[in-house]
Amino acid sequence: MRVRWVRDHGRYRDTVERLLVDADTTFVPPLTSVARDGISRSGDETGRASIEGYVDRCLRRPLIGAFVDESLVGFASVQPIDESAPLEGYTPANHVSILIVAEPYRNRGIATAIYRRLLTDPPDAHRRPYVSTKTWSTNHAHVAVLDKLGFERVDRIRDDRGEAIDTVYYAAPARH
């Protein structure tokens, strides 16, 4: 497995779309649910709750890909954020707006490798003092990765994604 910054986004459009479709219902709420319109947003994040909207946003932003035999098996879409109320004191940041690893490749350290790459080796044009993300409080695998890498929980929005499912924001200083 190799993790690298993706230069030719268009080349991977179909794979990014397939990964988003396959992971849709693993997100809380699902990526295509109208309920996503009501959850806390990072920075100026906006857009339709549709796969097409997510594909467009992912491909407009810096992208880190995880590759096995030149096949994209996971990615993180990185949104540069200059200001964000939930991330106050942790901006400007490279914000992981979406991270997906294909089901057969989960629990193999791919998400950890993607975050490490972002923390330590962003392209010069994308260097920022912090790395941040948000997830839901019951996403235990994601939270474990963030804890292992030294991210700090910097905000929690109670019941933002449903009863007893909070939106949680995490941030860490970049190490480049």
PDB file of C-alpha atoms in Angstrom:
ATOM      1  CA  MET A   1       0.000   0.000   0.000  1.00  0.00           C
ATOM      2  CA  ARG A   2       1.238   3.465  -0.917  1.00  0.00           C
ATOM      3  CA  VAL A   3      -0.181   6.809   0.229  1.00  0.00           C
ATOM      4  CA  ARG A   4       0.428   9.881  -1.911  1.00  0.00           C
ATOM      5  CA  TRP A   5      -1.027  13.221  -2.909  1.00  0.00           C
ATOM      6  CA  VAL A   6      -3.169  12.806  -6.025  1.00  0.00           C
ATOM      7  CA  ARG A   7      -2.252  15.148  -8.857  1.00  0.00           C
ATOM      8  CA  ASP A   8      -4.593  14.021 -11.643  1.00  0.00           C
ATOM      9  CA  HIS A   9      -7.967  14.109  -9.871  1.00  0.00           C
ATOM     10  CA  GLY A  10      -9.969  13.499 -13.045  1.00  0.00           C
ATOM     11  CA  ARG A  11      -8.245  10.174 -13.604  1.00  0.00           C
ATOM     12  CA  TYR A  12      -9.828   8.863 -10.385  1.00  0.00           C
ATOM     13  CA  ARG A  13     -13.305  10.388 -10.705  1.00  0.00           C
ATOM     14  CA  ASP A  14     -15.066   7.042 -11.257  1.00  0.00           C
ATOM     15  CA  THR A  15     -13.236   5.388  -8.369  1.00  0.00           C
ATOM     16  CA  VAL A  16     -13.952   8.297  -6.006  1.00  0.00           C
ATOM     17  CA  GLU A  17     -17.616   8.058  -6.990  1.00  0.00           C
ATOM     18  CA  ARG A  18     -17.694   4.281  -6.430  1.00  0.00           C
ATOM     19  CA  LEU A  19     -16.046   4.629  -3.027  1.00  0.00           C
ATOM     20  CA  LEU A  20     -18.565   7.313  -2.033  1.00  0.00           C
ATOM     21  CA  VAL A  21     -21.508   5.177  -3.214  1.00  0.00           C
ATOM     22  CA  ASP A  22     -20.197   2.106  -1.387  1.00  0.00           C
ATOM     23  CA  ALA A  23     -19.634   4.035   1.852  1.00  0.00           C
ATOM     24  CA  ASP A  24     -22.807   6.174   1.712  1.00  0.00           C
ATOM     25  CA  THR A  25     -24.780   4.382   4.412  1.00  0.00           C
ATOM     26  CA  THR A  26     -21.781   3.832   6.705  1.00  0.00           C
ATOM     27  CA  PHE A  27     -21.798   7.577   7.463  1.00  0.00           C
ATOM     28  CA  VAL A  28     -24.092   9.004  10.157  1.00  0.00           C
ATOM     29  CA  PRO A  29     -26.288  10.322   8.736  1.00  0.00           C
ATOM     30  CA  PRO A  30     -25.759   8.753   5.287  1.00  0.00           C
ATOM     31  CA  LEU A  31     -24.049  11.005   2.747  1.00  0.00           C
ATOM     32  CA  THR A  32     -27.193  11.186   0.611  1.00  0.00           C
ATOM     33  CA  SER A  33     -29.599  11.808   3.501  1.00  0.00           C
ATOM     34  CA  VAL A  34     -31.358  15.174   3.685  1.00  0.00           C
ATOM     35  CA  ALA A  35     -30.552  15.001   7.415  1.00  0.00           C
ATOM     36  CA  ARG A  36     -26.948  15.957   6.499  1.00  0.00           C
ATOM     37  CA  ASP A  37     -28.168  19.483   5.773  1.00  0.00           C
ATOM     38  CA  GLY A  38     -28.828  19.954   9.495  1.00  0.00           C
ATOM     39  CA  ILE A  39     -25.480  18.833  10.925  1.00  0.00           C
ATOM     40  CA  SER A  40     -22.633  21.124  11.917  1.00  0.00           C
ATOM     41  CA  ARG A  41     -20.396  22.191   9.027  1.00  0.00           C
ATOM     42  CA  SER A  42     -16.709  23.053   8.952  1.00  0.00           C
ATOM     43  CA  GLY A  43     -15.613  26.401   7.591  1.00  0.00           C
ATOM     44  CA  ASP A  44     -17.651  27.401   4.556  1.00  0.00           C
ATOM     45  CA  GLU A  45     -18.575  23.834   3.626  1.00  0.00           C
ATOM     46  CA  THR A  46     -21.796  23.719   1.656  1.00  0.00           C
ATOM     47  CA  GLY A  47     -23.279  21.625  -1.056  1.00  0.00           C
ATOM     48  CA  ARG A  48     -25.905  19.123  -2.012  1.00  0.00           C
ATOM     49  CA  ALA A  49     -26.349  15.927  -0.024  1.00  0.00           C
ATOM     50  CA  SER A  50     -25.762  13.838  -3.115  1.00  0.00           C
ATOM     51  CA  ILE A  51     -23.017  11.598  -4.399  1.00  0.00           C
ATOM     52  CA  GLU A  52     -22.489  13.941  -7.352  1.00  0.00           C
ATOM     53  CA  GLY A  53     -22.070  16.894  -4.980  1.00  0.00           C
ATOM     54  CA  TYR A  54     -19.535  14.985  -2.893  1.00  0.00           C
ATOM     55  CA  VAL A  55     -17.604  13.840  -5.960  1.00  0.00           C
ATOM     56  CA  ASP A  56     -17.407  17.433  -7.229  1.00  0.00           C
ATOM     57  CA  ARG A  57     -16.242  18.782  -3.848  1.00  0.00           C
ATOM     58  CA  CYS A  58     -13.704  15.979  -3.347  1.00  0.00           C
ATOM     59  CA  LEU A  59     -12.163  16.504  -6.765  1.00  0.00           C
ATOM     60  CA  ARG A  60     -11.948  20.303  -6.362  1.00  0.00           C
ATOM     61  CA  ARG A  61      -9.895  19.964  -3.183  1.00  0.00           C
ATOM     62  CA  PRO A  62      -6.474  18.516  -2.429  1.00  0.00           C
ATOM     63  CA  LEU A  63      -6.744  14.727  -2.326  1.00  0.00           C
ATOM     64  CA  ILE A  64      -4.600  12.119  -0.610  1.00  0.00           C
ATOM     65  CA  GLY A  65      -4.980   8.638  -2.027  1.00  0.00           C
ATOM     66  CA  ALA A  66      -4.142   5.175  -0.754  1.00  0.00           C
ATOM     67  CA  PHE A  67      -3.120   2.822  -3.550  1.00  0.00           C
ATOM     68  CA  VAL A  68      -2.715  -0.933  -3.754  1.00  0.00           C
ATOM     69  CA  ASP A  69      -1.169  -2.056  -7.041  1.00  0.00           C
ATOM     70  CA  GLU A  70      -1.998   1.384  -8.526  1.00  0.00           C
ATOM     71  CA  SER A  71      -5.695   0.996  -7.609  1.00  0.00           C
ATOM     72  CA  LEU A  72      -7.196   3.718  -5.422  1.00  0.00           C
ATOM     73  CA  VAL A  73      -8.586   1.974  -2.313  1.00  0.00           C
ATOM     74  CA  GLY A  74      -9.057   4.988  -0.064  1.00  0.00           C
ATOM     75  CA  PHE A  75      -8.804   8.738  -0.015  1.00  0.00           C
ATOM     76  CA  ALA A  76      -9.110  11.890   2.044  1.00  0.00           C
ATOM     77  CA  SER A  77     -10.497  15.100   0.621  1.00  0.00           C
ATOM     78  CA  VAL A  78      -8.758  18.040   2.289  1.00  0.00           C
ATOM     79  CA  GLN A  79     -10.506  21.367   2.701  1.00  0.00           C
ATOM     80  CA  PRO A  80      -8.305  24.352   3.561  1.00  0.00           C
ATOM     81  CA  ILE A  81     -10.018  26.236   6.410  1.00  0.00           C
ATOM     82  CA  ASP A  82      -8.989  29.683   7.561  1.00  0.00           C
ATOM     83  CA  GLU A  83     -11.712  30.163  10.183  1.00  0.00           C
ATOM     84  CA  SER A  84     -14.265  27.919  11.835  1.00  0.00           C
ATOM     85  CA  ALA A  85     -16.108  28.452  15.122  1.00  0.00           C
ATOM     86  CA  PRO A  86     -15.805  24.805  16.231  1.00  0.00           C
ATOM     87  CA  LEU A  87     -12.082  24.873  15.398  1.00  0.00           C
ATOM     88  CA  GLU A  88     -11.303  28.224  17.010  1.00  0.00           C
ATOM     89  CA  GLY A  89      -7.638  28.326  17.954  1.00  0.00           C
ATOM     90  CA  TYR A  90      -6.827  25.490  15.503  1.00  0.00           C
ATOM     91  CA  THR A  91      -6.876  27.370  12.214  1.00  0.00           C
ATOM     92  CA  PRO A  92      -5.704  27.794   9.560  1.00  0.00           C
ATOM     93  CA  ALA A  93      -6.054  24.067   9.051  1.00  0.00           C
ATOM     94  CA  ASN A  94      -6.034  21.344   6.478  1.00  0.00           C
ATOM     95  CA  HIS A  95      -9.433  19.865   7.285  1.00  0.00           C
ATOM     96  CA  VAL A  96     -10.216  16.284   6.315  1.00  0.00           C
ATOM     97  CA  SER A  97     -13.747  16.787   5.077  1.00  0.00           C
ATOM     98  CA  ILE A  98     -14.215  13.185   4.030  1.00  0.00           C
ATOM     99  CA  LEU A  99     -12.128  10.058   4.451  1.00  0.00           C
ATOM    100  CA  ILE A 100     -13.119   6.735   2.931  1.00  0.00           C
ATOM    101  CA  VAL A 101     -11.366   3.386   2.803  1.00  0.00           C
ATOM    102  CA  ALA A 102     -12.898   0.582   0.732  1.00  0.00           C
ATOM    103  CA  GLU A 103     -14.446  -2.113   2.925  1.00  0.00           C
ATOM    104  CA  PRO A 104     -11.938  -4.900   2.091  1.00  0.00           C
ATOM    105  CA  TYR A 105      -9.030  -2.616   3.075  1.00  0.00           C
ATOM    106  CA  ARG A 106     -10.340  -1.302   6.405  1.00  0.00           C
ATOM    107  CA  ASN A 107      -8.466  -2.013   9.633  1.00  0.00           C
ATOM    108  CA  ARG A 108      -5.129  -2.206   7.801  1.00  0.00           C
ATOM    109  CA  GLY A 109      -3.721   1.178   8.861  1.00  0.00           C
ATOM    110  CA  ILE A 110      -4.730   3.064   5.720  1.00  0.00           C
ATOM    111  CA  ALA A 111      -6.582   5.881   7.504  1.00  0.00           C
ATOM    112  CA  THR A 112      -3.636   6.254   9.871  1.00  0.00           C
ATOM    113  CA  ALA A 113      -1.215   6.442   6.938  1.00  0.00           C
ATOM    114  CA  ILE A 114      -3.367   9.072   5.215  1.00  0.00           C
ATOM    115  CA  TYR A 115      -3.438  11.262   8.339  1.00  0.00           C
ATOM    116  CA  ARG A 116       0.319  10.810   8.854  1.00  0.00           C
ATOM    117  CA  ARG A 117       0.957  11.969   5.302  1.00  0.00           C
ATOM    118  CA  LEU A 118      -1.224  15.030   5.836  1.00  0.00           C
ATOM    119  CA  LEU A 119       0.400  15.831   9.180  1.00  0.00           C
ATOM    120  CA  THR A 120       3.981  15.494   7.961  1.00  0.00           C
ATOM    121  CA  ASP A 121       4.168  15.942   4.202  1.00  0.00           C
ATOM    122  CA  PRO A 122       1.717  18.345   2.578  1.00  0.00           C
ATOM    123  CA  PRO A 123       2.731  20.014  -0.687  1.00  0.00           C
ATOM    124  CA  ASP A 124       4.264  23.440  -0.063  1.00  0.00           C
ATOM    125  CA  ALA A 125       1.145  25.173  -1.410  1.00  0.00           C
ATOM    126  CA  HIS A 126      -0.990  23.395   1.211  1.00  0.00           C
ATOM    127  CA  ARG A 127       1.111  23.796   4.357  1.00  0.00           C
ATOM    128  CA  ARG A 128      -0.950  24.945   7.324  1.00  0.00           C
ATOM    129  CA  PRO A 129      -0.202  24.892  11.044  1.00  0.00           C
ATOM    130  CA  TYR A 130      -3.027  22.475  11.928  1.00  0.00           C
ATOM    131  CA  VAL A 131      -4.834  19.402  10.653  1.00  0.00           C
ATOM    132  CA  SER A 132      -8.467  18.960  11.646  1.00  0.00           C
ATOM    133  CA  THR A 133     -11.478  16.792  10.998  1.00  0.00           C
ATOM    134  CA  LYS A 134     -14.937  16.087  12.295  1.00  0.00           C
ATOM    135  CA  THR A 135     -16.772  12.838  12.753  1.00  0.00           C
ATOM    136  CA  TRP A 136     -19.587  11.373  14.795  1.00  0.00           C
ATOM    137  CA  SER A 137     -19.113  10.285  18.377  1.00  0.00           C
ATOM    138  CA  THR A 138     -19.978   6.632  17.694  1.00  0.00           C
ATOM    139  CA  ASN A 139     -17.409   6.306  14.876  1.00  0.00           C
ATOM    140  CA  HIS A 140     -15.066   4.436  17.221  1.00  0.00           C
ATOM    141  CA  ALA A 141     -12.593   3.291  14.550  1.00  0.00           C
ATOM    142  CA  HIS A 142     -12.031   6.863  13.307  1.00  0.00           C
ATOM    143  CA  VAL A 143     -11.766   8.257  16.835  1.00  0.00           C
ATOM    144  CA  ALA A 144      -9.199   5.559  17.716  1.00  0.00           C
ATOM    145  CA  VAL A 145      -7.035   6.610  14.752  1.00  0.00           C
ATOM    146  CA  LEU A 146      -7.236  10.256  15.802  1.00  0.00           C
ATOM    147  CA  ASP A 147      -6.399   9.425  19.426  1.00  0.00           C
ATOM    148  CA  LYS A 148      -3.426   7.284  18.349  1.00  0.00           C
ATOM    149  CA  LEU A 149      -2.044  10.176  16.282  1.00  0.00           C
ATOM    150  CA  GLY A 150      -2.377  12.698  19.113  1.00  0.00           C
ATOM    151  CA  PHE A 151      -5.387  14.639  17.883  1.00  0.00           C
ATOM    152  CA  GLU A 152      -7.285  16.566  20.530  1.00  0.00           C
ATOM    153  CA  ARG A 153     -11.072  16.734  20.660  1.00  0.00           C
ATOM    154  CA  VAL A 154     -11.685  20.484  20.418  1.00  0.00           C
ATOM    155  CA  ASP A 155     -15.472  20.691  20.179  1.00  0.00           C
ATOM    156  CA  ARG A 156     -18.544  18.516  20.624  1.00  0.00           C
ATOM    157  CA  ILE A 157     -22.037  19.317  19.381  1.00  0.00           C
ATOM    158  CA  ARG A 158     -24.452  17.175  21.340  1.00  0.00           C
ATOM    159  CA  ASP A 159     -27.126  15.202  19.480  1.00  0.00           C
ATOM    160  CA  ASP A 160     -26.149  16.925  16.222  1.00  0.00           C
ATOM    161  CA  ARG A 161     -26.539  13.700  14.218  1.00  0.00           C
ATOM    162  CA  GLY A 162     -29.371  12.141  16.193  1.00  0.00           C
ATOM    163  CA  GLU A 163     -30.161  11.198  19.741  1.00  0.00           C
ATOM    164  CA  ALA A 164     -26.903  10.436  21.593  1.00  0.00           C
ATOM    165  CA  ILE A 165     -24.852  10.879  18.393  1.00  0.00           C
ATOM    166  CA  ASP A 166     -22.695  13.974  18.623  1.00  0.00           C
ATOM    167  CA  THR A 167     -20.572  15.720  16.034  1.00  0.00           C
ATOM    168  CA  VAL A 168     -17.011  15.847  17.353  1.00  0.00           C
ATOM    169  CA  TYR A 169     -14.215  18.023  16.023  1.00  0.00           C
ATOM    170  CA  TYR A 170     -10.558  17.063  16.337  1.00  0.00           C
ATOM    171  CA  ALA A 171      -7.339  18.956  15.604  1.00  0.00           C
ATOM    172  CA  ALA A 172      -3.584  18.466  15.862  1.00  0.00           C
ATOM    173  CA  PRO A 173      -0.572  20.606  15.086  1.00  0.00           C
ATOM    174  CA  ALA A 174       1.031  19.781  11.755  1.00  0.00           C
ATOM    175  CA  ARG A 175       4.484  18.201  12.018  1.00  0.00           C
ATOM    176  CA  HIS A 176       6.105  19.351   8.787  1.00  0.00           C
TER     177      HIS A 176
END
